[in-house]
GROMACS .gro file of C-alpha atoms in nm:
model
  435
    1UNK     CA    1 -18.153  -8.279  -2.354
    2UNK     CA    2 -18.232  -8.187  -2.747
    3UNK     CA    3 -17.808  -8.101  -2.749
    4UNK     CA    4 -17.741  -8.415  -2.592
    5UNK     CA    5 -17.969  -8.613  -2.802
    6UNK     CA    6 -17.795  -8.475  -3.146
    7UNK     CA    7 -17.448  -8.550  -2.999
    8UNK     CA    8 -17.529  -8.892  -2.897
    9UNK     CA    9 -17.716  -8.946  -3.290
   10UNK     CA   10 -17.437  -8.782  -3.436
   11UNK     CA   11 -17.160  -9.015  -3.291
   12UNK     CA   12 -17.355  -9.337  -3.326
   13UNK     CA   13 -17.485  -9.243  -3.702
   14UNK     CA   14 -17.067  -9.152  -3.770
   15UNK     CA   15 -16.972  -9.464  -3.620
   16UNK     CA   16 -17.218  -9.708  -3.840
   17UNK     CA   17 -17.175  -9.508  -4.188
   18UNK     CA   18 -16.835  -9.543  -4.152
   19UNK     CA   19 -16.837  -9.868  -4.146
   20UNK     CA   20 -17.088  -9.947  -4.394
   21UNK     CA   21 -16.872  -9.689  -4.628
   22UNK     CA   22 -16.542  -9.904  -4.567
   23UNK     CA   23 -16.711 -10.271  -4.627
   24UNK     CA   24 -16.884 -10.157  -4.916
   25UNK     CA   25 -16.546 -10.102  -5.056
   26UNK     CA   26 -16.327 -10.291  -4.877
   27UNK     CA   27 -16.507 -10.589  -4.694
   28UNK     CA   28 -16.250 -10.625  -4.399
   29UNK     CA   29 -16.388 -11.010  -4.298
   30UNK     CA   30 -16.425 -11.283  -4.560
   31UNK     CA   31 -16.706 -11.355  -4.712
   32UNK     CA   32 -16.927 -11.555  -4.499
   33UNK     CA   33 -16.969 -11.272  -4.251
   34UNK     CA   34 -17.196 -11.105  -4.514
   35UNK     CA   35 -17.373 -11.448  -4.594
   36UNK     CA   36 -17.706 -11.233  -4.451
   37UNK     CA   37 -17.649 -10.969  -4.643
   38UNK     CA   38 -17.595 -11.071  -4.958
   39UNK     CA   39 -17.884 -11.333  -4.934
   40UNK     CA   40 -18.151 -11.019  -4.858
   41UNK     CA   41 -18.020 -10.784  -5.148
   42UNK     CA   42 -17.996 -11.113  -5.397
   43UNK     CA   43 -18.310 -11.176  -5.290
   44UNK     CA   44 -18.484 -10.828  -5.311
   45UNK     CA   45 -18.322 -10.768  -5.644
   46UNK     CA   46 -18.502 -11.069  -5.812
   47UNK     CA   47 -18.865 -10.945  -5.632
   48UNK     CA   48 -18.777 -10.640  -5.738
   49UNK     CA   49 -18.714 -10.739  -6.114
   50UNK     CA   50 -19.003 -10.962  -6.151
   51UNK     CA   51 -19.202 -10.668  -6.005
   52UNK     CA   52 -19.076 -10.395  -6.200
   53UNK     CA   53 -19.155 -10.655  -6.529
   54UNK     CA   54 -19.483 -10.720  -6.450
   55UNK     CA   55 -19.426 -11.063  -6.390
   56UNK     CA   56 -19.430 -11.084  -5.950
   57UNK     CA   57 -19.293 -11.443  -5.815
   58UNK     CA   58 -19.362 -11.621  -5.439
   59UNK     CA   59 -19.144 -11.550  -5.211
   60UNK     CA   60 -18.917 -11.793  -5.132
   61UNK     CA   61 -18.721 -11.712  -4.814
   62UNK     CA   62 -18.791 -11.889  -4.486
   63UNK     CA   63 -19.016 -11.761  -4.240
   64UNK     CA   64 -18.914 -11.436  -4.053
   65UNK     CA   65 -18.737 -11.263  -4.311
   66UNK     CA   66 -19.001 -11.160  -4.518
   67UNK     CA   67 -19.056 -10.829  -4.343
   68UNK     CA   68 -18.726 -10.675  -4.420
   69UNK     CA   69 -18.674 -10.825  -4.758
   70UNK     CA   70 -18.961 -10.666  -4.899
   71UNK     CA   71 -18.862 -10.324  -4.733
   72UNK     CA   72 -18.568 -10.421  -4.923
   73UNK     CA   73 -18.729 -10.437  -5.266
   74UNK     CA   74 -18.925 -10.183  -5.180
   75UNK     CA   75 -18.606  -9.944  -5.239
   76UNK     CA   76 -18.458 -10.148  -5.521
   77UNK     CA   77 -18.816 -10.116  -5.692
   78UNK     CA   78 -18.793  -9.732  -5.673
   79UNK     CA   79 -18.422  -9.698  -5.688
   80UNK     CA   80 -18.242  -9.974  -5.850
   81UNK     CA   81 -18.025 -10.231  -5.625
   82UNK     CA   82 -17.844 -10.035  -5.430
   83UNK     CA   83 -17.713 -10.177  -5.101
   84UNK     CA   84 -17.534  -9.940  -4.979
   85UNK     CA   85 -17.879  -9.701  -4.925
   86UNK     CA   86 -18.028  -9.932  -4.723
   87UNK     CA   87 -17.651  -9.988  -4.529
   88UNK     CA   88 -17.701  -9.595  -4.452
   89UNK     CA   89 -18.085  -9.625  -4.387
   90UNK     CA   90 -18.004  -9.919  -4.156
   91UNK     CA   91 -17.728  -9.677  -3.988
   92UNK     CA   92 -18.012  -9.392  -3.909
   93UNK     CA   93 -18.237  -9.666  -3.775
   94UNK     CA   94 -17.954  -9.788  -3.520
   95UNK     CA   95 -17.903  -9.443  -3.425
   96UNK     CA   96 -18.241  -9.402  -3.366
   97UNK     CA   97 -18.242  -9.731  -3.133
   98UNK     CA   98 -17.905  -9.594  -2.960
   99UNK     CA   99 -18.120  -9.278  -2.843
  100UNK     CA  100 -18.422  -9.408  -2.696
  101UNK     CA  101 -18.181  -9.636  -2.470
  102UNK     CA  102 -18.049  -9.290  -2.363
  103UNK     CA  103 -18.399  -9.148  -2.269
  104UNK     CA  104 -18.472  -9.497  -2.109
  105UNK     CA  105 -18.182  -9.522  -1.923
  106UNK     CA  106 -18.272  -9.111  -1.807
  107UNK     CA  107 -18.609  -9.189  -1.730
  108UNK     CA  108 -18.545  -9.481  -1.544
  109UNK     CA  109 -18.240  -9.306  -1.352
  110UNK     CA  110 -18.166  -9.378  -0.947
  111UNK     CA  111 -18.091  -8.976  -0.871
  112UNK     CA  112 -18.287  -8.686  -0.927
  113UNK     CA  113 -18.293  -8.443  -1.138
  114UNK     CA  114 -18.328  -8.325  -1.515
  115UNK     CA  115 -18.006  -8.301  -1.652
  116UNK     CA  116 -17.908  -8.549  -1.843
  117UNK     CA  117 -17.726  -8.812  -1.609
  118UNK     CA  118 -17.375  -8.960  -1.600
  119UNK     CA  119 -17.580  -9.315  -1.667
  120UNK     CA  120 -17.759  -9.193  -1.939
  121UNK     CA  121 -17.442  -9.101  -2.157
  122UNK     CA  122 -17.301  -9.388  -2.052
  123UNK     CA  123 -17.520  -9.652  -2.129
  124UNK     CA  124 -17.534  -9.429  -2.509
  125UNK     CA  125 -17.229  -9.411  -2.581
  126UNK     CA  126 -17.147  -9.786  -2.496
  127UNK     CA  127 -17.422  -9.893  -2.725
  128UNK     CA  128 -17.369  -9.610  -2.997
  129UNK     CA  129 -16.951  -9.721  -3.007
  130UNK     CA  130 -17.019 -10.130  -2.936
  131UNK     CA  131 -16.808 -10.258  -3.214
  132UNK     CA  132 -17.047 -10.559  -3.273
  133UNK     CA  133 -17.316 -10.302  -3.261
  134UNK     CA  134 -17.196 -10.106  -3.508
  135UNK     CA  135 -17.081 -10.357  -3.737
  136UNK     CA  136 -17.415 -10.548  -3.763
  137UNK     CA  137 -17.644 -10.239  -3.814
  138UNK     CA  138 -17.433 -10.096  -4.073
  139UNK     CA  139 -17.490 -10.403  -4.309
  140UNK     CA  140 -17.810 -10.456  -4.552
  141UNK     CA  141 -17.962 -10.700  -4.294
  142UNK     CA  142 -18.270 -10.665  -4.073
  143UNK     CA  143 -18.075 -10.624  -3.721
  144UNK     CA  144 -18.093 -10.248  -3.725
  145UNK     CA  145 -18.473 -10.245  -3.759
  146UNK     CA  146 -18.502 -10.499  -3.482
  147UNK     CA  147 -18.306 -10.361  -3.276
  148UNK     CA  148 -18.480 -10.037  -3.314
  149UNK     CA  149 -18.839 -10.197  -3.279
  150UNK     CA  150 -18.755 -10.410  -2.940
  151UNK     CA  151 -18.603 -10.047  -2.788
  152UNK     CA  152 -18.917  -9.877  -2.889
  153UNK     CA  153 -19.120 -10.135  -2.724
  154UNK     CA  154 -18.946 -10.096  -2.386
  155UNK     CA  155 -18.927  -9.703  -2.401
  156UNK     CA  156 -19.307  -9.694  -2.483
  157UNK     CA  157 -19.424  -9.931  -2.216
  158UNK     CA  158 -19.150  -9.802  -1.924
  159UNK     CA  159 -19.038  -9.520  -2.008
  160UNK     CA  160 -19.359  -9.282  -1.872
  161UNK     CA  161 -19.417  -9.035  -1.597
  162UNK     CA  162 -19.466  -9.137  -1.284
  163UNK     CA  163 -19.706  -8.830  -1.142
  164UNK     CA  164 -20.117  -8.791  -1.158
  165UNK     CA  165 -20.295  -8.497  -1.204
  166UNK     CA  166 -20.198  -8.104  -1.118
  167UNK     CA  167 -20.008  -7.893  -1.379
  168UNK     CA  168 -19.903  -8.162  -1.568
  169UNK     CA  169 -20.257  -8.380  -1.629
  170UNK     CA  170 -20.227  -8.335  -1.990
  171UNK     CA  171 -19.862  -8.471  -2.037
  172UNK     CA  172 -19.972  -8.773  -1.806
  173UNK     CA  173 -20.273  -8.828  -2.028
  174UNK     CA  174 -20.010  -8.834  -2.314
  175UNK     CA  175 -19.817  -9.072  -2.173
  176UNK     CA  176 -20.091  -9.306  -2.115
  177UNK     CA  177 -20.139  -9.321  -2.466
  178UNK     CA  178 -19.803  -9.483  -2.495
  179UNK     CA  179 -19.869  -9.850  -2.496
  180UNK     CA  180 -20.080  -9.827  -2.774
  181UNK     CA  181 -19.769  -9.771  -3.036
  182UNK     CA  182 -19.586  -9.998  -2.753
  183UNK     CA  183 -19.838 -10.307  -2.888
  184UNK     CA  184 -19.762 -10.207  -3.236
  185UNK     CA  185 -19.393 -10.190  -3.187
  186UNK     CA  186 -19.439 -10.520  -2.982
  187UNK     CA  187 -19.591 -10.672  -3.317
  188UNK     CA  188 -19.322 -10.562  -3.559
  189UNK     CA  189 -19.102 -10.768  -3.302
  190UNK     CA  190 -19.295 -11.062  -3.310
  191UNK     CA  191 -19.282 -11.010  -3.708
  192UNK     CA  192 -18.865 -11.001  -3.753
  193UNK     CA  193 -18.828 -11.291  -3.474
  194UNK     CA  194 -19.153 -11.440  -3.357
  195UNK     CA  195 -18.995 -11.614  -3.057
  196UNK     CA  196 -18.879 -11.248  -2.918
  197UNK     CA  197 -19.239 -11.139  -2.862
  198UNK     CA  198 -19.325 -11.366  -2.573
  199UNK     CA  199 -18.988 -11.325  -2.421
  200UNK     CA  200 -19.110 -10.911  -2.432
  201UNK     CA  201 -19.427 -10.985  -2.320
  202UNK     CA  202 -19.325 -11.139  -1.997
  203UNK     CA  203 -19.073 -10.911  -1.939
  204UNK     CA  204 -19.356 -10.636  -1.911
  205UNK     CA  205 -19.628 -10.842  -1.777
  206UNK     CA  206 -19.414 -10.888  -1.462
  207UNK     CA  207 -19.347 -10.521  -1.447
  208UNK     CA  208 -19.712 -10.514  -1.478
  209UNK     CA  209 -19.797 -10.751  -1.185
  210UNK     CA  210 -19.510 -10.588  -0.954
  211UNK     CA  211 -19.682 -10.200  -0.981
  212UNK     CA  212 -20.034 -10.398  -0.955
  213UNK     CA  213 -19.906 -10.538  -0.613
  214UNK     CA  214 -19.740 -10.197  -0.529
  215UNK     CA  215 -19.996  -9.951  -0.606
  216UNK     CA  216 -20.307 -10.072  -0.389
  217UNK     CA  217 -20.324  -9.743  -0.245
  218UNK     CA  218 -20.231  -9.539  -0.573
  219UNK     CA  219 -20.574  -9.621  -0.786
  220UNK     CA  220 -20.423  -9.411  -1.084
  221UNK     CA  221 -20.126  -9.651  -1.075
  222UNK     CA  222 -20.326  -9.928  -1.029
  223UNK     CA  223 -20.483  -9.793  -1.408
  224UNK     CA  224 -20.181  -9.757  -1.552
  225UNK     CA  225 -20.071 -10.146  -1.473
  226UNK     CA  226 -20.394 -10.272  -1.555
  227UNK     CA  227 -20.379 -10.086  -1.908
  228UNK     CA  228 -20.043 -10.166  -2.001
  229UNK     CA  229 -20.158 -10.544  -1.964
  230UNK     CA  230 -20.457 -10.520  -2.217
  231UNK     CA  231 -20.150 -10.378  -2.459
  232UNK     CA  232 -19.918 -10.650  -2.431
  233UNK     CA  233 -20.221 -10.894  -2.457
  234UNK     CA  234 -20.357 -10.705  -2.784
  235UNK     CA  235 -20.002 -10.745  -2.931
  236UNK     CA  236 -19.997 -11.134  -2.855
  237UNK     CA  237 -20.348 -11.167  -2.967
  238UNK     CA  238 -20.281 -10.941  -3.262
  239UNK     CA  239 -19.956 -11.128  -3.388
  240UNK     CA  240 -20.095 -11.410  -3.571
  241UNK     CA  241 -20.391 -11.225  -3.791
  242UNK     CA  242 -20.152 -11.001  -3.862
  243UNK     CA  243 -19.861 -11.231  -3.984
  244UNK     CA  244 -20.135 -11.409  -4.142
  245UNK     CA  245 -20.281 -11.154  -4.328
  246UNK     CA  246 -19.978 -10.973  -4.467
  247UNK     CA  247 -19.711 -11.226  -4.568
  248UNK     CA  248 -19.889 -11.599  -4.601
  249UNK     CA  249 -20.130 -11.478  -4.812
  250UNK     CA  250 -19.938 -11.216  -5.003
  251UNK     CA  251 -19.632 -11.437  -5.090
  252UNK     CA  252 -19.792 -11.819  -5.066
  253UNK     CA  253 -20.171 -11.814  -5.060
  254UNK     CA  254 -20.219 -11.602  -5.306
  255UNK     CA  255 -19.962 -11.708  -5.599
  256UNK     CA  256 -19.904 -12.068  -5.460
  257UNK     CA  257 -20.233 -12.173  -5.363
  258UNK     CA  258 -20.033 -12.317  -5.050
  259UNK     CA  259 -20.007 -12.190  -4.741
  260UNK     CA  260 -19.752 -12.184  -4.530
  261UNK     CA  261 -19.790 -12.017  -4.193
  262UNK     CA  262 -19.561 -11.758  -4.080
  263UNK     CA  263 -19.649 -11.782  -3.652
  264UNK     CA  264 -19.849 -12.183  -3.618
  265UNK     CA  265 -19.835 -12.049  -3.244
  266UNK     CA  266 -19.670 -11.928  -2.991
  267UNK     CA  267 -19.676 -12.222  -2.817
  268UNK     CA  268 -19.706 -12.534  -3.024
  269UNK     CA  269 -19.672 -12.866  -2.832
  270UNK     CA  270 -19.777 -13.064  -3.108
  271UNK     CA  271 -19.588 -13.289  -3.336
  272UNK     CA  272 -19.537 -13.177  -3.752
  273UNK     CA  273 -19.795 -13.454  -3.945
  274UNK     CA  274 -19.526 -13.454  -4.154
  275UNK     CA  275 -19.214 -13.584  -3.950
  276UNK     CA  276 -19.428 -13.830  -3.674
  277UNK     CA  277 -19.075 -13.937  -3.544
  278UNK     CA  278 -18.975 -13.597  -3.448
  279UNK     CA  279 -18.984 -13.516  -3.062
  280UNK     CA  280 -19.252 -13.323  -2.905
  281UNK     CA  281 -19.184 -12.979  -2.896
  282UNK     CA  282 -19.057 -12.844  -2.565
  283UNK     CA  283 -18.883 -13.146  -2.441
  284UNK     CA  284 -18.537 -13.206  -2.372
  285UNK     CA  285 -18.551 -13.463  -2.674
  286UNK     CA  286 -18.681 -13.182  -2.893
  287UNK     CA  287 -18.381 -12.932  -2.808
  288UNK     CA  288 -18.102 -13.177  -2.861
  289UNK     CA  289 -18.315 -13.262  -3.228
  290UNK     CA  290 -18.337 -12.864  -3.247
  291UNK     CA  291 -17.955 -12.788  -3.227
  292UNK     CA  292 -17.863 -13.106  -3.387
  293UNK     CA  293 -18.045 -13.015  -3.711
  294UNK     CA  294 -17.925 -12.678  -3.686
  295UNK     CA  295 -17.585 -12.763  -3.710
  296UNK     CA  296 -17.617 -12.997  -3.959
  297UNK     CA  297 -17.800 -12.759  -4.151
  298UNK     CA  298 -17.533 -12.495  -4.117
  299UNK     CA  299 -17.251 -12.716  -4.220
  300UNK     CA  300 -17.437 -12.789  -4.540
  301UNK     CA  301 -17.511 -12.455  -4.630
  302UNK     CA  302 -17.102 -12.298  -4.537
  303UNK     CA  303 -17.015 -12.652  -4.769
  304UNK     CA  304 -17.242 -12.557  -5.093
  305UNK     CA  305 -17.170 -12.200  -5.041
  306UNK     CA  306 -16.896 -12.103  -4.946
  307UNK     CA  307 -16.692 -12.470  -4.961
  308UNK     CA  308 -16.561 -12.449  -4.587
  309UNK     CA  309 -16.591 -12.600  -4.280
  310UNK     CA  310 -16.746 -12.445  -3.994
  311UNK     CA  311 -16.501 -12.409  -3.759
  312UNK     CA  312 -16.738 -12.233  -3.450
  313UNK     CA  313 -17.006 -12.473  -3.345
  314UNK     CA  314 -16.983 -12.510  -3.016
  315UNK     CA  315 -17.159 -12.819  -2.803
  316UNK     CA  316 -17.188 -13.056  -3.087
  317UNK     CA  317 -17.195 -13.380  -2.884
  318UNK     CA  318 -17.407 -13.206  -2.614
  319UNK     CA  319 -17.724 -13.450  -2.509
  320UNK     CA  320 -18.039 -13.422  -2.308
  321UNK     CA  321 -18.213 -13.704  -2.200
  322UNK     CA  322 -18.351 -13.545  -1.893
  323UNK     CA  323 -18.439 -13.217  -1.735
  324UNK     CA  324 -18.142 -13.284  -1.504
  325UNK     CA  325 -17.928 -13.273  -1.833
  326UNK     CA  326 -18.069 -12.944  -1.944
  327UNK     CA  327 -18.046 -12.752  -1.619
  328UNK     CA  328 -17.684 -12.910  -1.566
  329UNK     CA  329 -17.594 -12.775  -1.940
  330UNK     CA  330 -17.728 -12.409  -1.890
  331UNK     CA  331 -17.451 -12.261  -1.661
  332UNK     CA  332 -17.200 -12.353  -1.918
  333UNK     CA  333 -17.396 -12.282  -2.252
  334UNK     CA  334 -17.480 -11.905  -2.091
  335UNK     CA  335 -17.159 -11.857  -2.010
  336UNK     CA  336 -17.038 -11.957  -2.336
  337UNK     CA  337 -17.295 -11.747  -2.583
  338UNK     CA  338 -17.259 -11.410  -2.375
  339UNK     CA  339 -16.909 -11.412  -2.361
  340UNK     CA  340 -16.708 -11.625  -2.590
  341UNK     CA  341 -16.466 -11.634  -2.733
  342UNK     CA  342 -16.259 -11.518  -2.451
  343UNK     CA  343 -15.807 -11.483  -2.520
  344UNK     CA  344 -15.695 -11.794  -2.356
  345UNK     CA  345 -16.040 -11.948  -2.365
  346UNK     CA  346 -16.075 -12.012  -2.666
  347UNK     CA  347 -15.871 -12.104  -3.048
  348UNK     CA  348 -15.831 -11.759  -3.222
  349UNK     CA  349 -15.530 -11.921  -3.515
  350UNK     CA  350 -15.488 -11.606  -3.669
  351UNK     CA  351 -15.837 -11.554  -3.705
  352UNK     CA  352 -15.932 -11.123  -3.728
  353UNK     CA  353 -16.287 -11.190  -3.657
  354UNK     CA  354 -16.196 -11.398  -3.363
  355UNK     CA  355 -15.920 -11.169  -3.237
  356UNK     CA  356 -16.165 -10.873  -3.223
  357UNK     CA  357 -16.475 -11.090  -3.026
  358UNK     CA  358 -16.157 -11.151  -2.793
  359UNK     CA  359 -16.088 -10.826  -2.723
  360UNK     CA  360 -16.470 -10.697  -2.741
  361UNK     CA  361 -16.563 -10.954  -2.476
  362UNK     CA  362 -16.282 -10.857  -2.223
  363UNK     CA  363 -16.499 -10.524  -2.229
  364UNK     CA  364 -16.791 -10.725  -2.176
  365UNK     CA  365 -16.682 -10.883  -1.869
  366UNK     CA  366 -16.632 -10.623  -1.711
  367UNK     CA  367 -16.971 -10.500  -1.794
  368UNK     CA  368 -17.145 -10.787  -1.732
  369UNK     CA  369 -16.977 -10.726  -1.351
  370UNK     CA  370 -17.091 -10.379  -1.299
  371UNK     CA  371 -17.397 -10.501  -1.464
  372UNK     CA  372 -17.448 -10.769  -1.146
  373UNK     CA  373 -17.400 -10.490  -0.904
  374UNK     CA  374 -17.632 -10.273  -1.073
  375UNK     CA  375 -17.902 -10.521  -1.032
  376UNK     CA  376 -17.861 -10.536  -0.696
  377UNK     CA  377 -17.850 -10.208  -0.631
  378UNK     CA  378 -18.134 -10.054  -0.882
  379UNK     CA  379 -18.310 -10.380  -0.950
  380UNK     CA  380 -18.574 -10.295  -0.682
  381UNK     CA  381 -18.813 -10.135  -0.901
  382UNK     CA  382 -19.136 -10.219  -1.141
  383UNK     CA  383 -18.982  -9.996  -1.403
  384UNK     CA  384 -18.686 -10.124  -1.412
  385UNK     CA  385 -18.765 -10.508  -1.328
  386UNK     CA  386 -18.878 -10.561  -1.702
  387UNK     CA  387 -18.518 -10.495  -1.839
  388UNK     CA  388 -18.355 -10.716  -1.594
  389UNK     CA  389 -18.680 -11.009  -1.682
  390UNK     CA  390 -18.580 -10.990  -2.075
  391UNK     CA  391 -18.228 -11.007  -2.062
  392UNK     CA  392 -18.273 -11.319  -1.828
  393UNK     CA  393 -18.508 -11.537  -2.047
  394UNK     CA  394 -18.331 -11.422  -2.372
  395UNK     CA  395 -18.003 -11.533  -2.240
  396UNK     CA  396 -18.132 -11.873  -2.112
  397UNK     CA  397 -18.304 -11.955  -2.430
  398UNK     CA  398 -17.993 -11.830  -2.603
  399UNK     CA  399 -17.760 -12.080  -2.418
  400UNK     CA  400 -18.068 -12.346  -2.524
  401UNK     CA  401 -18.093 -12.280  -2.889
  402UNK     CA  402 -17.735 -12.123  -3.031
  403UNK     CA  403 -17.518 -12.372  -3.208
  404UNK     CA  404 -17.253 -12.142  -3.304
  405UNK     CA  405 -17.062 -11.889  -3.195
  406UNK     CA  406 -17.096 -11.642  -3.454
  407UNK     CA  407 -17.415 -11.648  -3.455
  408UNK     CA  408 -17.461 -11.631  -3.075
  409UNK     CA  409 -17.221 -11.314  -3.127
  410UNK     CA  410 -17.471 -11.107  -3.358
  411UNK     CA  411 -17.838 -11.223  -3.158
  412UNK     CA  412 -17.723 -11.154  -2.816
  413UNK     CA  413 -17.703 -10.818  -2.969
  414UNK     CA  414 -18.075 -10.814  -2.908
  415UNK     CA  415 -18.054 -10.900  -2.570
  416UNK     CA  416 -17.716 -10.762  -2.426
  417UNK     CA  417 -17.849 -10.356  -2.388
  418UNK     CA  418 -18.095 -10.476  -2.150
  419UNK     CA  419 -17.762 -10.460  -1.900
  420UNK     CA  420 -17.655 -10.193  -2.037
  421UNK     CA  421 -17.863  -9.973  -1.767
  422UNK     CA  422 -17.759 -10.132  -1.465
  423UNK     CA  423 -17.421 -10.117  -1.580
  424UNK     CA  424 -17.438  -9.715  -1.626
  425UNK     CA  425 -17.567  -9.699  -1.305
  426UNK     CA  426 -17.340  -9.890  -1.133
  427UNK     CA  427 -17.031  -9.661  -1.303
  428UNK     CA  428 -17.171  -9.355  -1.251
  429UNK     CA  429 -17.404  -9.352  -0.931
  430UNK     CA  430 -17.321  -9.362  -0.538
  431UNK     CA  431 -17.259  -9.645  -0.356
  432UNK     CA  432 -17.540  -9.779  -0.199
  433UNK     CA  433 -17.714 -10.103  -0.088
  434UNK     CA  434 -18.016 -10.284  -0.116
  435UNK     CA  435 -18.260 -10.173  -0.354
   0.00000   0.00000   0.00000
């Protein structure tokens, strides 16, 4: 397994330095594609500088981005500004995601056995050599350490023994120490994207409920269920003091005298006092306002900074009056987010970036098949229902909120290796049906 593990880090960590080696040097896409990039080391080198002089400013980035842009300065306060560190730090940390999917995806496996399985490489060496993959976490941008924080969470939580007692009490009682690093992975989530730590915590709360209603006459399972629950509740509950107490009052409170929350809630039904026209939240209204303002917010930002034109919105006349309208809107807005743009589907004019998400998503497809007969096949369990539960709700809200298609390209990168799995399986198991 150790052998396995090193080849597996080895070829991912290869694949992501060389990359971050060749656009440091020569930046193969123009420059838009590192818009992210450049904004967090810009950014980090003027913290850094006002730090290092004695003279610290507020922090002036929007919500969600303060995590990784002080880890950031961090570095360029030690080191000097030097992106291409944290382009080979961000490498290790994808790596690092790469290989828990592998001891998921063995944990979790159909067959028998201790060998690592066919699935297991599989689903590893899909993610380690995904060229999206390895293009995004070999850049100075905080996709790497999310990446690596949501895999933690679902390794933590699922990825435990499934035997009481005898010889091997003490690596059991290990194991149910688990979810408490699970909760604070769960939180690091919830502090790079906020919206992602429901979406987990649903996911696992209905893993949760299905081994409650499966172990009545297993009490130590029972235990397990039950405890696992009180995590994923800590880690909601815990979300907002936290947020609260590190960056409001570090970067606004403190300096500006002005807060400015980080998380107002979870759930926040309530109109801003400051824009009385807007639509509630969590209307149909308030998600054609949502992606409207997005886009109009994206077309000013390409025009003052880069002086182009977006070219990839997608859906920019789409309206919802109703829930009718949503629900009618969802089969095509999934399909188009998860695998667009597709040759023949959609413009590529010459485009490189295009012609390579062409290609890529071809391979998808075909995943994304396997993927469907995986779930019907090994779908059946409370282990494995979790992974299935996330990739659902983060597509659906995906299809909801993107407005563009690049963008949709690098987030479904969070949700996409939840398939992964059922797509090894599928490959490299027996045939068999039912779950």
């Amino acid at each position: 397994m150790k052998r396995s593990l090193l080849i597996l880090a080895a070829v991912a960590l290869g694949a992501r330095w060389s990359v971050a080696l060749l656009t440091e040097r020569h930046p193969i896409f123009p420059d838009y594609y590192f818009a992210d990039a450049r904004l967090y080391d810009a950014e980090a080198d003027l913290y850094a500088t006002a730090i290092v002089s004695g003279t610290p400013i507020p922090y002036r980035l929007t919500p969600g981005r303060e995590l990784y842009t002080w880890w950031v300065t961090l570095f360029y306060v030690h080191l000097g500004r030097r992106p291409l560190t944290l382009k080979l730090i961000n490498g290790m940390l994808a790596a690092a995601s790469v290989c828990l999917w592998f001891l998921l995806v063995q944990r979790l496996r159909p067959e028998a056995g201790s060998r690592p399985s066919r699935a297991a490489w599989a689903a590893g060496l899909m993610l380690a050599l995904w060229p999206t993959h390895v293009f995004y976490t070999s850049q100075n941008t905080k996709e790497a350490m999310m990446l690596l924080a949501l895999a933690a969470v679902f390794w933590l939580f699922l990825g435990r023994n499934a035997v009481e007692g005898g010889a091997r009490a003490t690596r059991v009682a290990l194991d149910d120490a688990r979810p408490v690093p699970g909760a604070a992975a769960l939180v690091l989530v919830g502090l790079l994207r906020s919206h992602l730590l429901p979406m987990a915590a649903v996911a696992l709360a209905v893993g949760a409920a299905w081994r409650l209603m499966a172990s009545r006459r297993r009490p130590w399972a029972l235990g397990r269920a039950a405890w696992d629950a009180v995590w994923v509740v800590a880690a909601l509950a815990l979300l907002r003091p936290v947020s609260s107490w590190t960056f409001e009052r570090w970067t606004y409170e403190e300096r500006h005298n002005q807060p400015i929350p980080f998380v107002k809630g979870l759930i926040d039904t309530r109109k801003p006092a400051e824009d009385p026209k807007m639509p509630v939240s969590w209307t149909p209204a308030w998600i054609m306002d949502l992606r409207l303002t997005r886009q109009r917010s994206d077309r000013q930002y390409a025009r003052q900074t880069f002086g182009r034109q977006v070219q990839s919105q997608i859906f920019q006349d789409v309206e919802f009056r109703t829930w009718g309208d949503v629900l009618a809107f969802l089969p095509r807005g999934a399909f188009t987010v998860l695998l667009m743009p597709l040759p023949g589907f959609y413009p590529i004019r010459g485009n490189l970036g295009r012609l390579l998400a062409s290609l890529e998503n071809l391979g998808l497809l075909g995943l994304c098949l396997l993927a469907v007969v995986g779930l019907w096949r090994h779908g059946g369990r409370a282990e494995r229902a979790p992974l299935a539960v996330f990739f659902l709700i983060a597509w659906m809200a995906s299809a909801l909120t993107e407005v563009d298609l690049g963008s949709a390209t690098r987030h479904r990168l969070l949700y996409l290796p939840f398939l992964l799995p059922f797509a090894a399986w599928t490959a490299s198991g027996r045939p068999r049906l039912g779950p």
